[in-house]
Coordinates of C-alpha atoms and ligand atoms in Angstrom, one line a residue:
X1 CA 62.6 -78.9 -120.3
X2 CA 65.5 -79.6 -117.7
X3 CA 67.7 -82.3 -118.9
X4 CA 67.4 -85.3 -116.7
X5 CA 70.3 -87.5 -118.3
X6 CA 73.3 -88.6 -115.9
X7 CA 76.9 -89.5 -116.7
X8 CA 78.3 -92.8 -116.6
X9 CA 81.9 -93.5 -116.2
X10 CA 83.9 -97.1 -115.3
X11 CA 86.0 -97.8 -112.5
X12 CA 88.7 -100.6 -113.0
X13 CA 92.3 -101.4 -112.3
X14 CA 95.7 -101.9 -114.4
X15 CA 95.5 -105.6 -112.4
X16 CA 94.7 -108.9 -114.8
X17 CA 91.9 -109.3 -116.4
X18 CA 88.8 -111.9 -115.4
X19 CA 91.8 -114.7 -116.8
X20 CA 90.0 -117.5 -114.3
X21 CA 86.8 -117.0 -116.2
X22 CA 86.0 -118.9 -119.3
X23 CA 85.6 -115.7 -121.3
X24 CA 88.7 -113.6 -119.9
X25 CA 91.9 -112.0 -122.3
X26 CA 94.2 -114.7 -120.5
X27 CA 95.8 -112.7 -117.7
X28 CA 98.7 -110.8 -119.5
X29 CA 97.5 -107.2 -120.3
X30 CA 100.8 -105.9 -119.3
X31 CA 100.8 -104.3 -122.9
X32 CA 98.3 -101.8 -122.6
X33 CA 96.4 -103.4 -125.6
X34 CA 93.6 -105.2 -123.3
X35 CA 92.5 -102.1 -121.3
X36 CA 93.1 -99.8 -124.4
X37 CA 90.4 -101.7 -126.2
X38 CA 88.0 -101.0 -123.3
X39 CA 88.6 -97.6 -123.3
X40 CA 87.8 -97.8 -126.9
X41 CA 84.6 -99.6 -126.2
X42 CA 83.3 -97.0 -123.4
X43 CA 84.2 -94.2 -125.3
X44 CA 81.5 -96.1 -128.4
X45 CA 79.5 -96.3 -125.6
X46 CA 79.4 -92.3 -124.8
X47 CA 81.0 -93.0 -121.2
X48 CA 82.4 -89.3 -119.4
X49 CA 85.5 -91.2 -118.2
X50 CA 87.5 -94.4 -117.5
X51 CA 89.3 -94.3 -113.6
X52 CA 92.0 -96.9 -112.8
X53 CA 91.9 -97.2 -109.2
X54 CA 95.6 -98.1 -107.8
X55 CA 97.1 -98.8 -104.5
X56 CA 101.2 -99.3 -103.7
X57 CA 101.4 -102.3 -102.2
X58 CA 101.0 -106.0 -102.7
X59 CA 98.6 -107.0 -100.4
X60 CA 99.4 -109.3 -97.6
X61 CA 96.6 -108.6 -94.7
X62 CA 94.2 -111.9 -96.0
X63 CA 95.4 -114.6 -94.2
X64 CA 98.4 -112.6 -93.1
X65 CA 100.0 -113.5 -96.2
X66 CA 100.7 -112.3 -99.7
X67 CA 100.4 -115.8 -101.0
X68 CA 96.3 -115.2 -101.5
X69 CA 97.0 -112.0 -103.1
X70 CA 99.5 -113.5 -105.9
X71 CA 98.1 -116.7 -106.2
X72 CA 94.5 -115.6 -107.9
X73 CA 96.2 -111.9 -109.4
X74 CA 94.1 -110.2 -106.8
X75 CA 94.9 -106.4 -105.9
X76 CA 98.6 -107.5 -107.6
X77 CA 99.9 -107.6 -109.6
X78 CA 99.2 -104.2 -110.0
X79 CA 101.1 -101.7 -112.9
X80 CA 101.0 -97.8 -112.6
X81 CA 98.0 -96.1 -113.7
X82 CA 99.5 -92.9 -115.2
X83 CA 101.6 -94.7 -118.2
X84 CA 98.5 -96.4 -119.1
X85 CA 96.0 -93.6 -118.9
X86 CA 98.3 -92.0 -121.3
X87 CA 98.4 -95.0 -123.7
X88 CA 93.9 -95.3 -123.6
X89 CA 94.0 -91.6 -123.9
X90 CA 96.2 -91.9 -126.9
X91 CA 93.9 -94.1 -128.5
X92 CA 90.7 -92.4 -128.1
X93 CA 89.5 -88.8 -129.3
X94 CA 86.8 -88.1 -126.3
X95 CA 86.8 -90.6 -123.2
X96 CA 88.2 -89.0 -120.2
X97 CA 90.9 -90.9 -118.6
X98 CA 91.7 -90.4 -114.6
X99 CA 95.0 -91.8 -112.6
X100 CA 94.6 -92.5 -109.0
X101 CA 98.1 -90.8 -107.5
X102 CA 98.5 -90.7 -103.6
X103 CA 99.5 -87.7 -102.1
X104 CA 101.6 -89.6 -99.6
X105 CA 103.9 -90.9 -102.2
X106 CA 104.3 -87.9 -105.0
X107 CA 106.0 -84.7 -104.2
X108 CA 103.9 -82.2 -105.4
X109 CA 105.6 -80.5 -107.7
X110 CA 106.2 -84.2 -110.0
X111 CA 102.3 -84.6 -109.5
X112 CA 101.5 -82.0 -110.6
X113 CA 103.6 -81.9 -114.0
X114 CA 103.0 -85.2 -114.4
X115 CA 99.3 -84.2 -114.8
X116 CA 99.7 -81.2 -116.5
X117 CA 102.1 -83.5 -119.0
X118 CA 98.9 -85.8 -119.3
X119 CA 96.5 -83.3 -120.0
X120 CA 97.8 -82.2 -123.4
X121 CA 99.3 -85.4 -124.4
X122 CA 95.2 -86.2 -124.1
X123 CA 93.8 -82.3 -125.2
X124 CA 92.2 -81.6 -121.8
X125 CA 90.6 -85.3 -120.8
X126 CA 92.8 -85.9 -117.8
X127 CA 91.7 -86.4 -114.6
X128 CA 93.4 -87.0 -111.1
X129 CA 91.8 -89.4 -108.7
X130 CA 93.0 -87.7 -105.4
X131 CA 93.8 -90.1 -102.6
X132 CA 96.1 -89.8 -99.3
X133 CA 96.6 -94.0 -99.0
X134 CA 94.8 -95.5 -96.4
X135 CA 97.5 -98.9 -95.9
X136 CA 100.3 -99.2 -93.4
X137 CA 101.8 -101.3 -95.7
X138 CA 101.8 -98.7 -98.6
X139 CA 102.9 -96.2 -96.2
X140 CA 106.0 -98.8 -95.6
X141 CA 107.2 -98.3 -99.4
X142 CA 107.5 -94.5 -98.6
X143 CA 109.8 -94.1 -95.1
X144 CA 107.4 -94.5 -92.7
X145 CA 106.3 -97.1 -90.0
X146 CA 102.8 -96.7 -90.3
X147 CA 100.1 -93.9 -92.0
X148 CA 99.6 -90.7 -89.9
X149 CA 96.1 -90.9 -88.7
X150 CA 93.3 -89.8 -91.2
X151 CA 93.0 -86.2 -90.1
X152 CA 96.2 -85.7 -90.4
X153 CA 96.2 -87.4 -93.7
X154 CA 93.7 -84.5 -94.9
X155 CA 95.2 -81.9 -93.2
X156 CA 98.3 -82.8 -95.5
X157 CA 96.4 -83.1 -98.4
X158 CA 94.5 -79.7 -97.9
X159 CA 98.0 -78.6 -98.3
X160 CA 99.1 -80.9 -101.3
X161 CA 96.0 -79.4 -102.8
X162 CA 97.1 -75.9 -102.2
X163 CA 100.2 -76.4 -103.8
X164 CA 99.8 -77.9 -107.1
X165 CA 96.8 -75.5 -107.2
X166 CA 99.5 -72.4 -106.9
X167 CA 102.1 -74.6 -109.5
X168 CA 99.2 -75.0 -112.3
X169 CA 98.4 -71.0 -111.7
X170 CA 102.4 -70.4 -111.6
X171 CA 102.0 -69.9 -115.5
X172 CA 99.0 -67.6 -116.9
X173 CA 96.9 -69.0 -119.6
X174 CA 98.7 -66.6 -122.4
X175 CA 102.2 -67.0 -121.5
X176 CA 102.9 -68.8 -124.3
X177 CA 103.2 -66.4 -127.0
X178 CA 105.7 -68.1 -129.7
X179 CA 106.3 -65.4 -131.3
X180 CA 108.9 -66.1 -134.2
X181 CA 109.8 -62.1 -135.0
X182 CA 111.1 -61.5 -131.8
X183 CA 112.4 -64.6 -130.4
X184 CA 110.1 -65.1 -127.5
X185 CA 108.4 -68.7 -127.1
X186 CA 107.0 -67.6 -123.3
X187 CA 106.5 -64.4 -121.7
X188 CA 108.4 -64.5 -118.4
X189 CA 106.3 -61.6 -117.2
X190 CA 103.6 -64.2 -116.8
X191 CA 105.5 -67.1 -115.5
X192 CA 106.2 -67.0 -111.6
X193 CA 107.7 -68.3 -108.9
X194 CA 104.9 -69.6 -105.9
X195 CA 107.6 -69.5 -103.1
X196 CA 105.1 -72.1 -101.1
X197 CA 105.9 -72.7 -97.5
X198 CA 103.9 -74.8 -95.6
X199 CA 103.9 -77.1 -92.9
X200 CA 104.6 -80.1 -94.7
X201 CA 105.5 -78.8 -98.5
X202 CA 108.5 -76.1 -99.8
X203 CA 108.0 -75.8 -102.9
X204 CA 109.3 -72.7 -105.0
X205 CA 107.9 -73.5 -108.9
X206 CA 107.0 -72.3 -111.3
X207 CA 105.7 -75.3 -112.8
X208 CA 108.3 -76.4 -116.3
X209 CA 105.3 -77.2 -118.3
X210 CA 103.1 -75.1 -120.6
X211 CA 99.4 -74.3 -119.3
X212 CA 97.3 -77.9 -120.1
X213 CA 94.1 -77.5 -121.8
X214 CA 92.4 -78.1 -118.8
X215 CA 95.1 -76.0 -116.6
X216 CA 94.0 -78.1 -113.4
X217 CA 92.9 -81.8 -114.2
X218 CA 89.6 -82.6 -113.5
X219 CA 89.5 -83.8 -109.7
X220 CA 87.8 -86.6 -108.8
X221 CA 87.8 -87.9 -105.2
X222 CA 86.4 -90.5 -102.8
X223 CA 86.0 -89.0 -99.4
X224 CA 83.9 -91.2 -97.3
X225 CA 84.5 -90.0 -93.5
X226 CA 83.1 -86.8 -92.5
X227 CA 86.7 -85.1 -92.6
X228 CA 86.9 -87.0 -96.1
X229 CA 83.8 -85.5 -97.4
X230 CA 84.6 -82.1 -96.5
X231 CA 87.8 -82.4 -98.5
X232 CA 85.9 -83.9 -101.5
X233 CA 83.1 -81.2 -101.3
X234 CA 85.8 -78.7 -101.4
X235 CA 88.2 -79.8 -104.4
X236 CA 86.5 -82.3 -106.4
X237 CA 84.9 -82.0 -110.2
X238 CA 83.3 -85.4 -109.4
X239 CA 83.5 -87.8 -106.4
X240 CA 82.5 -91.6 -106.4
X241 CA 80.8 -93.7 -103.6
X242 CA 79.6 -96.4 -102.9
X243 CA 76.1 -96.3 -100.9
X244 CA 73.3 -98.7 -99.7
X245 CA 70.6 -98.4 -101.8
X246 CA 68.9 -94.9 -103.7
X247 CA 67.9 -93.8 -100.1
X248 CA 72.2 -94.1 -99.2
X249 CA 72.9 -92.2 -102.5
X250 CA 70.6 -89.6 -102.1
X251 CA 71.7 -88.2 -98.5
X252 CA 75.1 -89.1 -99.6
X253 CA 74.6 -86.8 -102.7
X254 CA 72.6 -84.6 -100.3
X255 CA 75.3 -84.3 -97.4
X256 CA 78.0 -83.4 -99.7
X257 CA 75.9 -80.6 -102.2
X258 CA 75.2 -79.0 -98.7
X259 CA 78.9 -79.0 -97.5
X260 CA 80.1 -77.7 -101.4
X261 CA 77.8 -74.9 -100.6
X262 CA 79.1 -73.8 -97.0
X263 CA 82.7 -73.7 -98.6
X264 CA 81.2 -71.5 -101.1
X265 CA 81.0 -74.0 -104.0
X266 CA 77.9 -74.4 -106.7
X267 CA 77.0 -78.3 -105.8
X268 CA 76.1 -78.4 -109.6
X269 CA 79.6 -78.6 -110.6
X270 CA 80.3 -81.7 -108.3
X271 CA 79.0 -84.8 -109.9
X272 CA 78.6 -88.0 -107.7
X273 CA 78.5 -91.1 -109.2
X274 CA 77.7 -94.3 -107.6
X275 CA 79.6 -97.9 -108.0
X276 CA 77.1 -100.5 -109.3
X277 CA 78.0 -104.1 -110.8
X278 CA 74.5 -104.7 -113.2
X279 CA 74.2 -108.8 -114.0
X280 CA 72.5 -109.0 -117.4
X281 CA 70.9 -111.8 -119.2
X282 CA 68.9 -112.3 -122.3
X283 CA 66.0 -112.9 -119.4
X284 CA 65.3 -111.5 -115.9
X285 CA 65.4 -115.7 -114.5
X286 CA 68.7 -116.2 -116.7
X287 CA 69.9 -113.0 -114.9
X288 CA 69.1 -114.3 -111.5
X289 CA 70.9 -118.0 -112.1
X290 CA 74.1 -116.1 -113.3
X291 CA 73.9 -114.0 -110.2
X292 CA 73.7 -116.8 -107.7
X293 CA 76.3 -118.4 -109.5
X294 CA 78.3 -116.1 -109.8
X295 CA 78.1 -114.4 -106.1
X296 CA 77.9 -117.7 -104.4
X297 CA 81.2 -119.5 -105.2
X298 CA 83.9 -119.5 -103.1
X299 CA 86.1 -117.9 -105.6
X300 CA 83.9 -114.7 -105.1
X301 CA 83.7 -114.7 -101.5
X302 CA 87.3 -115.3 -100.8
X303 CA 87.9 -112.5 -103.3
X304 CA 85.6 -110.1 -102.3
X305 CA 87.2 -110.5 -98.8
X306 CA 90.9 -110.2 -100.0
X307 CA 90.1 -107.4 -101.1
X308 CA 88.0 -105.7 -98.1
X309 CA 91.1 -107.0 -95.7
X310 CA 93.6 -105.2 -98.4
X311 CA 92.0 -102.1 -97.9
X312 CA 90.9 -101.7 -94.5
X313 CA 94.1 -103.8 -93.0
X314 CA 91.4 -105.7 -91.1
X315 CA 92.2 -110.0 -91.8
X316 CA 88.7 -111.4 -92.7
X317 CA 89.9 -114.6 -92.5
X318 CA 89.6 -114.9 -89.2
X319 CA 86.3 -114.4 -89.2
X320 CA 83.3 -117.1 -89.5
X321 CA 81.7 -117.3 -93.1
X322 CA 78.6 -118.6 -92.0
X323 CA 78.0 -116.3 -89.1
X324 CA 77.4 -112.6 -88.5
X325 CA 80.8 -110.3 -87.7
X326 CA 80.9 -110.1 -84.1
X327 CA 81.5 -106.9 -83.5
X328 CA 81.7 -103.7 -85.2
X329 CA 84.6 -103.0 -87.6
X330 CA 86.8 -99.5 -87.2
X331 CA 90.2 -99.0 -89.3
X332 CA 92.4 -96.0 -89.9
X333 CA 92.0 -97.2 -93.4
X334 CA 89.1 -97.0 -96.2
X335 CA 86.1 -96.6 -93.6
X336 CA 83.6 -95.7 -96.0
X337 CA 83.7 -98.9 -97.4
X338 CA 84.2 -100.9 -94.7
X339 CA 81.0 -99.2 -93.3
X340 CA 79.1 -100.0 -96.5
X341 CA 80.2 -103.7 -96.2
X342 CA 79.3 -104.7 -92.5
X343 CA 76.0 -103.3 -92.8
X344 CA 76.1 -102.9 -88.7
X345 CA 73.1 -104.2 -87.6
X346 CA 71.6 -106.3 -90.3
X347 CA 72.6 -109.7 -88.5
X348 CA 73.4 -110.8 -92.1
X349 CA 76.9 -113.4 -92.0
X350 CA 79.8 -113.0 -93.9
X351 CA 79.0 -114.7 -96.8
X352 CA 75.8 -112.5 -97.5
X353 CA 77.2 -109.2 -96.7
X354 CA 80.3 -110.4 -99.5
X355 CA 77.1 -111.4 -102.3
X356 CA 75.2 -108.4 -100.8
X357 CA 73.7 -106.6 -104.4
X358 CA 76.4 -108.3 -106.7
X359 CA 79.1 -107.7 -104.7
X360 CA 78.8 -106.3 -101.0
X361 CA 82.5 -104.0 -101.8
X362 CA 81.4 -102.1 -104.6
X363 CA 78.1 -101.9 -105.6
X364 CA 75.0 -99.4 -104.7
X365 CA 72.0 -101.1 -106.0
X366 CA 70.6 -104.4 -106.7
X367 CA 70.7 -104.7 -110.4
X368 CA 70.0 -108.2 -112.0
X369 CA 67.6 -108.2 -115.1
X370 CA 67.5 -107.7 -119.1
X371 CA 69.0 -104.9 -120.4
X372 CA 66.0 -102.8 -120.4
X373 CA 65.0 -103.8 -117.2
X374 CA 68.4 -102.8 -115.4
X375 CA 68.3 -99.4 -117.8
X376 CA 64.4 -99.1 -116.1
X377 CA 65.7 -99.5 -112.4
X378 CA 68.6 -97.3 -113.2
X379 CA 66.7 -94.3 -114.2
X380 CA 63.8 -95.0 -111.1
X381 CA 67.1 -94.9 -108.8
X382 CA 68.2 -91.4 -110.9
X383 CA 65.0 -90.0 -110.8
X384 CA 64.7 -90.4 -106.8
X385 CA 68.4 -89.5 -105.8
X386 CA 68.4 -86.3 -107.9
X387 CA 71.8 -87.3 -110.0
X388 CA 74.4 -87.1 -110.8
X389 CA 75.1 -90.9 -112.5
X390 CA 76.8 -94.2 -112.2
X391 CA 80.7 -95.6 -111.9
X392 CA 80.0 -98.7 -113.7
X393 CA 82.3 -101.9 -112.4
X394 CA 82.4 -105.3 -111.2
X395 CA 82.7 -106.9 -107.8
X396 CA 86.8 -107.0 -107.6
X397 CA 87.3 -104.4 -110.8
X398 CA 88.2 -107.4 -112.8
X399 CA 87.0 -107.4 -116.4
X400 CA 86.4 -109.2 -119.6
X401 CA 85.3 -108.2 -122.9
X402 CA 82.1 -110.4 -122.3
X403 CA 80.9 -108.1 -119.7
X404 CA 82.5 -104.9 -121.5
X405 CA 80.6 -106.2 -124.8
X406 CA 77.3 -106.5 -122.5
X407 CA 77.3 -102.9 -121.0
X408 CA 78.1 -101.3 -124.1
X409 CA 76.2 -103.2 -126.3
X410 CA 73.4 -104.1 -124.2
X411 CA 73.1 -102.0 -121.3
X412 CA 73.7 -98.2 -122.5
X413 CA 71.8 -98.8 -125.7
X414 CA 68.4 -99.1 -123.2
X415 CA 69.4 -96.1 -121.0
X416 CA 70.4 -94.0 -124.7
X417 CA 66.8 -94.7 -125.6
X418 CA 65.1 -93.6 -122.7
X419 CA 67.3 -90.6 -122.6
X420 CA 68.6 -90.9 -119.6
X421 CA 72.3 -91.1 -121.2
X422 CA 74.6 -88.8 -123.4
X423 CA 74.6 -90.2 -127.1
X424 CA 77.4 -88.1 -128.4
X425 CA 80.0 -85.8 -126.8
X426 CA 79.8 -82.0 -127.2
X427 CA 83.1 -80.8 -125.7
X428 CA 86.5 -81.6 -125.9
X429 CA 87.7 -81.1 -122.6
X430 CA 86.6 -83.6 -119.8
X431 CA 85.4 -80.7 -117.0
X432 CA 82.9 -79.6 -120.0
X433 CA 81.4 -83.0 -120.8
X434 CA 81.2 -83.5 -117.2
X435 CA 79.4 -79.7 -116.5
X436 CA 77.0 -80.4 -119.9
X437 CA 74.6 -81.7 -117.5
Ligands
FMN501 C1 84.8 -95.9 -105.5 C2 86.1 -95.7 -104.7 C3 87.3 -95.8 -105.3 C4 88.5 -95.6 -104.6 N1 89.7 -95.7 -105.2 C5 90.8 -95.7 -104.4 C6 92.1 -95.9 -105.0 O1 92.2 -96.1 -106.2 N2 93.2 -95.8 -104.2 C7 93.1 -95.6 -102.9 O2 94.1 -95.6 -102.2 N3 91.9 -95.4 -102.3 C8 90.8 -95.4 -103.0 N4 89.5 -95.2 -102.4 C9 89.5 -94.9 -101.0 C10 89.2 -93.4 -100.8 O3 90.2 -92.6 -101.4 C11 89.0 -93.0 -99.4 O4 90.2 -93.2 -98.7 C12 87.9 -93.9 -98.8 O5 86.7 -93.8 -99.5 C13 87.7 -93.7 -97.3 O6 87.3 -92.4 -97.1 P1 87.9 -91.6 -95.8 O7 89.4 -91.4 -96.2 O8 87.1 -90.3 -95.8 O9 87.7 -92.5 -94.7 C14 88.4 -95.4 -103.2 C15 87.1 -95.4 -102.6 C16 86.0 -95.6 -103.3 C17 84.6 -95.5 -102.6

C-alpha cells in the first residue's frame, strides 16, 4: 500500500504574540520561553518542523510611516531567528527548527558556519529558509540604495548557494578522527581549502566547524516567480507557497516537480507545503461566527494590509477599502504573494481580498469547521493535489496558545486518525523525517 500521509510544519515569527487578543501571552516573548513552548507543543503534535520567517527592517511602507508598524507590534518588533531556533531546538528532541537568513545580508562563509554550528547544537534538525530580501528598505541596512533587481538577486544567490555548498564539502564526513594515541583530533588530508572565486563571492574556506549531522541544513525555500521557482526546484529539501485553492497547489506542486526533474533532481525529495490558517469551533456555525468576526474587523484588515505593503513596498493605504484595486499590482518585491492577494480579475474590493479564506496573505484553502471536518477537507485537498502537506499559520503569523492548544489538541488528532499524518518520528535527522514519506 503507498503511504498517503503528508507533513505538516508551522510558519511563525520571533514578533509578539496575539497580545491584543483576549487569550494572547501579553506581548513580551523576548525570552524565548513563549515560542519555546510552542515548539514543544508541535513537536507533541508530530509536526516535521517549526520556520520563523524574518525580514531586516522595521517596516514603514503602510501609510508611509513606521508609526502603524510599531504601534500594533506588526512585522516589528522583530528579534533574530537563528538565537531562537537554537533555544526551541534545545528544548525539544525531534521538531525540526528552520531560520530565515538573507543572502543579501550574510557573507557566506558566517552563514554557513552559523548553520553548520546549529545543526549539531540540534543533532541534525536544522534547517535554512533561503531568501535574497525582497525590501529596499532592508537593502538600506546593508550599503545599498535599493535591491538589485530580482534576477540579479538569484543570479547572486545561485552563487551564494555554490559557495556554502563547497564550505560544508570543504571537510569530508570522516575527518574527524580523535584519535588519542597519536595526537590527531582531524585529519588535514581531508580538510581543504575551496579557493572560490566568483563574480560576487571570494571565499578561500575551509569551513572552521566539524561536519554537522546533517552536513548541509535542510533547504527550504519560497520561490514564487518563474526565475524564483527554478532556484527553489534546484536547491530546496522543501519549499512553501501559498496558492489559490487545491487546483493553485496542484499545478504549483506540478510546475515545480517538472522543473526539479529538468535540473536532474528526483521531485520526491522536494516537499511543498502549503500556508493555510484553519478556524475551528466546537461546531461548523460557531466556526463560521468566529471567522466573520475575526476576518471582518478592522484590526484584521489594517493588519493584513501592513503587512502586504511591508513586503511588496506597495502603500495599501492609498487605496479604497470598499472598492476593487484599480489596476494591476507589479513590485520588485515578494510577487508571488502579491499575485495570490489581488486575485487580478475577481472584481472582489480590498476588504474581501484581505478576509479572502481566513486571511487573503497566507492562506491556500478555505478552512472553517470542527476539527474533523477541517481534518476531512484537508485530506480531500491532499488527495487531489498529490502532496506533499501543509505550513500551518495564522493570517499575520501572530499566535496564541489558544490557537496552538486547538491545532494540536484538536486539529492533528483528526488528521492522526484518518492517517493522513505522522504519529511518531522515525529519524533523527530533519532531511529523513522529511524523505519518510
Ligand atoms: C510562505 C512564505 C514564506 C516566506 N518567508 C520569507 C521570509 O521569512 N523572509 C523573506 O524575506 N521572504 C520570505 N518570503 C518571500 C520569498 O522568499 C520570495 O521572495 C517570494 O515568495 C517571492 O518570490 P520571487 O522572489 O520568486 O518573486 C516568503 C514567501 C512565502 C510564500
Amino acid at each position: 500500500m503507498t503511504d498517503t500521509r503528508f507533513h505538516l510544519a508551522w510558519f511563525m515569527n520571533f514578533t509578539p504574540d496575539e497580545w491584543r487578543a483576549p487569550f494572547g501571552q501579553g506581548g513580551y516573548p523576548w525570552d524565548g520561553q513563549f515560542y519555546i513552548e510552542m515548539a514543544q507543543t508541535l513537536e507533541r503534535a508530530c509536526f516535521d518542523y517549526i520556520m520563523i520567517e524574518d525580514k531586516l527592517m522595521v517596516p514603514e511602507t503602510f501609510g508611509s510611516d513606521r508609526k502603524y508598524s510599531l504601534a500594533n507590534g506588526m512585522m516589528a518588533p522583530k528579534h533574530d531567528p537563528a538565537p531562537l531556533a537554537v533555544a526551541m531546538g534545545m528544548a525539544t528532541r525531534n521538531l525540526g527548527v528552520v531560520a530565515t537568513m538573507s543572502t543579501m545580508a550574510y557573507p557566506p562563509f558566517m552563514l554557513a558556519r552559523l548553520s553548520s554550528t546549529i545543526d549539531s547544537l540540534t543533532r541534525g534538525r536544522f534547517g535554512w529558509n533561503v531568501v535574497t530580501s525582497a525590501e529596499d528598505l532592508a537593502a538600506q541596512n546593508f550599503g545599498m540604495d535599493v535591491l538589485p533587481p530580482r534576477e540579479e538577486r538569484y543570479e547572486m544567490a545561485d552563487e551564494y548557494m555554490d559557495v556554502v555548498r563547497q564550505l560544508f564539502d570543504s571537510w569530508d564526513a570522516d575527518a574527524v578522527v580523535l584519535d588519542r594515541e597519536n595526537g590527531v583530533y582531524a585529519d588535514s588530508a581531508k580538510v581543504r581549502s575551496i579557493d572560490f572565486e566568483g563574480k560576487y563571492f571570494k571565499v578561500r574556506g575551509p569551513l572552521n566547524t566539524v561536519p554537522s549531522p546533517q552536513k548541509h541544513p535542510v533547504y527550504v525555500q519560497a520561490g514564487a516567480s518563474p526565475r524564483g521557482r527554478d532556484f527553489a526546484a534546484q536547491h530546496a529539501d522543501s519549499i512553501i507557497s501559498v496558492a489559490n485553492g487545491a487546483e493553485g497547489m496542484k499545478a504549483f506542486r506540478d510546475d515545480i516537480r517538472a522543473r526539479a526533474e529538468t535540473f536532474g533532481r528526483n521531485p520526491d525529495d522536494i516537499k511543498v507545503l502549503f500556508c493555510i490558517t484553519p478556524t475551528l469551533a466546537e461546531t461548523e456555525e460557531a466556526a463560521r461566527i468566529k471567522y466573520e468576526r475575526e476576518t471582518t474587523s478592522d484590526h484584521f484588515v489594517n493588519d493584513i494590509l501592513a503587512s502586504i505593503s511591508a513586503i511588496t513596498e506597495i502603500d495599501f493605504s492609498g487605496y479604497a477599502l470598499d472598492e476593487p484595486l484599480p489596476e494591476k499590482l507589479v513590485t520588485n518585491g515578494e510577487s508571488g504573494t502579491l499575485d495570490k492577494f489581488q486575485q487580478w480579475g475577481s472584481g472582489k474590493t480590498l476588504r474581501e481580498l484581505a478576509a479572502a479564506q481566513g486571511g487573503g496573505l497566507v492562506s491556500s484553502l478555505e478552512l472553517i469547521g470542527t476539527p474533523a471536518e477541517v481534518a476531512d477537507k484537508m485530506g480531500e485537498a491532499m488527495a487531489e493535489v498529490g502532496g506533499d502537506g501543509f505550513l500551518l499559520t495564522t493570517p499575520v503569523l501572530r499566535v496564541s496558545r489558544k490557537y496552538l492548544v486547538e491545532i494540536a489538541d484538536g486539529l492533528v488528532p483528526e488528521l492522526q486518525k484518518r492517517g493522513l499524518v505522522r504519529t511518531e518520528y522515525r529519524h533523527q535527522l530533519l532531511r529523513d523525517n522529511l524523505r519518510e514519506f
